[in-house]
């Protein structure tokens, strides 16, 4: 069996007396979309930042494409993984197309790369995220949802084998949520490993191959959507009574919040 593209072992991250991620083992394979879900403060974004190398773990190891990221140079890491964070500045004084083109920077030292290849990657990424029509607009003048899609296009243009996305549907309308999640699935079907943090449980149910459920810094469940999305477990983790039924027209669970506490 091939080695996973993403492999974390005993991953722990502490800040002072607080443990934000505790002894997490995590894998993701090429061709797989793994959704990380859980309530606020569960450790989802911290886990993603540890997996991507943006944070250094207090304990444990992360291996991306057989490379221990503790030994990887930033430039080499940028060719292996791309990352959408929640920390993108709002006042970027560049056009949308220029921001997307920043995703091509790691490829500039590749002799096989070219300006034409960069342009093609940028055009494809903007088409996939429905951002081509405001390519010339200054990023700071875009709406929140438009900025999210431009940032996603930058990630897509980077064309890495591993993709980490932290809440990619934030501030998107329903149509663009569906489009972006569809493109996220398409990325995984292009034999990339895609790890995405989601608050929308039904987006995870519909689109993810596997779901990892976190609570209070730990992984409490993992598996296919039907294996993780159980009423009792979700009600306990989210401190909200949940009902899980069959989706009326998709082969997946449908999660509904019910009245009252669990």
Coordinates of C-alpha atoms in Angstrom, one line a residue, residues 114-201:
X114 CA 7.8 29.6 -18.2
X115 CA 5.7 32.8 -18.2
X116 CA 3.3 31.0 -20.5
X117 CA 2.9 28.2 -18.0
X118 CA 2.4 30.7 -15.2
X119 CA -0.3 32.6 -17.2
X120 CA -2.1 29.4 -18.1
X121 CA -2.1 28.2 -14.4
X122 CA -3.5 31.6 -13.3
X123 CA -6.2 31.7 -16.0
X124 CA -7.3 28.1 -15.1
X125 CA -7.4 28.9 -11.4
X126 CA -9.4 32.0 -11.9
X127 CA -11.8 30.2 -14.2
X128 CA -12.3 27.4 -11.6
X129 CA -13.1 29.9 -8.8
X130 CA -15.2 32.3 -11.0
X131 CA -12.9 35.2 -10.4
X132 CA -11.8 35.9 -14.0
X133 CA -14.3 38.8 -14.4
X134 CA -12.7 40.9 -11.8
X135 CA -9.1 40.0 -12.5
X136 CA -8.2 43.7 -12.9
X137 CA -9.9 44.8 -9.7
X138 CA -7.8 45.7 -6.7
X139 CA -8.1 43.0 -4.1
X140 CA -8.9 45.4 -1.3
X141 CA -12.1 46.6 -3.2
X142 CA -13.6 43.1 -3.4
X143 CA -16.3 41.7 -1.1
X144 CA -15.4 39.2 1.5
X145 CA -16.6 36.3 -0.6
X146 CA -14.8 37.5 -3.7
X147 CA -11.5 37.8 -1.7
X148 CA -12.0 34.3 -0.4
X149 CA -12.3 33.0 -4.0
X150 CA -9.3 35.0 -5.2
X151 CA -7.3 33.5 -2.3
X152 CA -8.5 30.0 -3.3
X153 CA -7.5 30.7 -6.9
X154 CA -3.9 31.5 -5.7
X155 CA -3.9 28.1 -3.9
X156 CA -5.1 26.4 -7.1
X157 CA -2.5 28.2 -9.2
X158 CA 0.3 26.9 -7.0
X159 CA -0.5 23.4 -8.3
X160 CA 0.9 21.4 -5.4
X161 CA 0.3 17.7 -4.7
X162 CA -1.0 18.5 -1.2
X163 CA -3.7 21.2 -0.5
X164 CA -4.8 22.5 2.9
X165 CA -7.9 24.7 3.0
X166 CA -9.2 26.4 6.2
X167 CA -12.9 27.2 5.8
X168 CA -12.9 27.8 2.1
X169 CA -16.6 28.5 1.9
X170 CA -16.5 31.3 4.4
X171 CA -18.6 34.3 3.2
X172 CA -19.6 32.5 0.0
X173 CA -23.2 32.5 -1.3
X174 CA -24.9 29.1 -1.8
X175 CA -24.0 28.9 -5.5
X176 CA -20.3 29.6 -4.9
X177 CA -20.2 27.2 -1.9
X178 CA -21.4 24.4 -4.2
X179 CA -18.9 25.5 -6.9
X180 CA -15.9 25.7 -4.6
X181 CA -16.7 22.4 -2.9
X182 CA -17.1 20.8 -6.3
X183 CA -13.7 22.2 -7.4
X184 CA -12.2 21.0 -4.1
X185 CA -13.4 17.5 -4.8
X186 CA -12.1 17.8 -8.4
X187 CA -8.6 18.7 -6.9
X188 CA -8.6 15.4 -5.0
X189 CA -9.6 13.5 -8.1
X190 CA -6.6 15.0 -9.8
X191 CA -4.6 12.8 -7.4
X192 CA -3.9 15.4 -4.8
X193 CA -4.3 15.0 -1.1
X194 CA -6.8 17.6 0.0
X195 CA -7.5 18.4 3.7
X196 CA -10.2 21.0 4.4
X197 CA -11.5 22.4 7.7
X198 CA -15.3 22.9 7.5
X199 CA -18.0 24.1 9.9
X200 CA -20.7 23.0 7.5
X201 CA -21.4 19.4 8.5

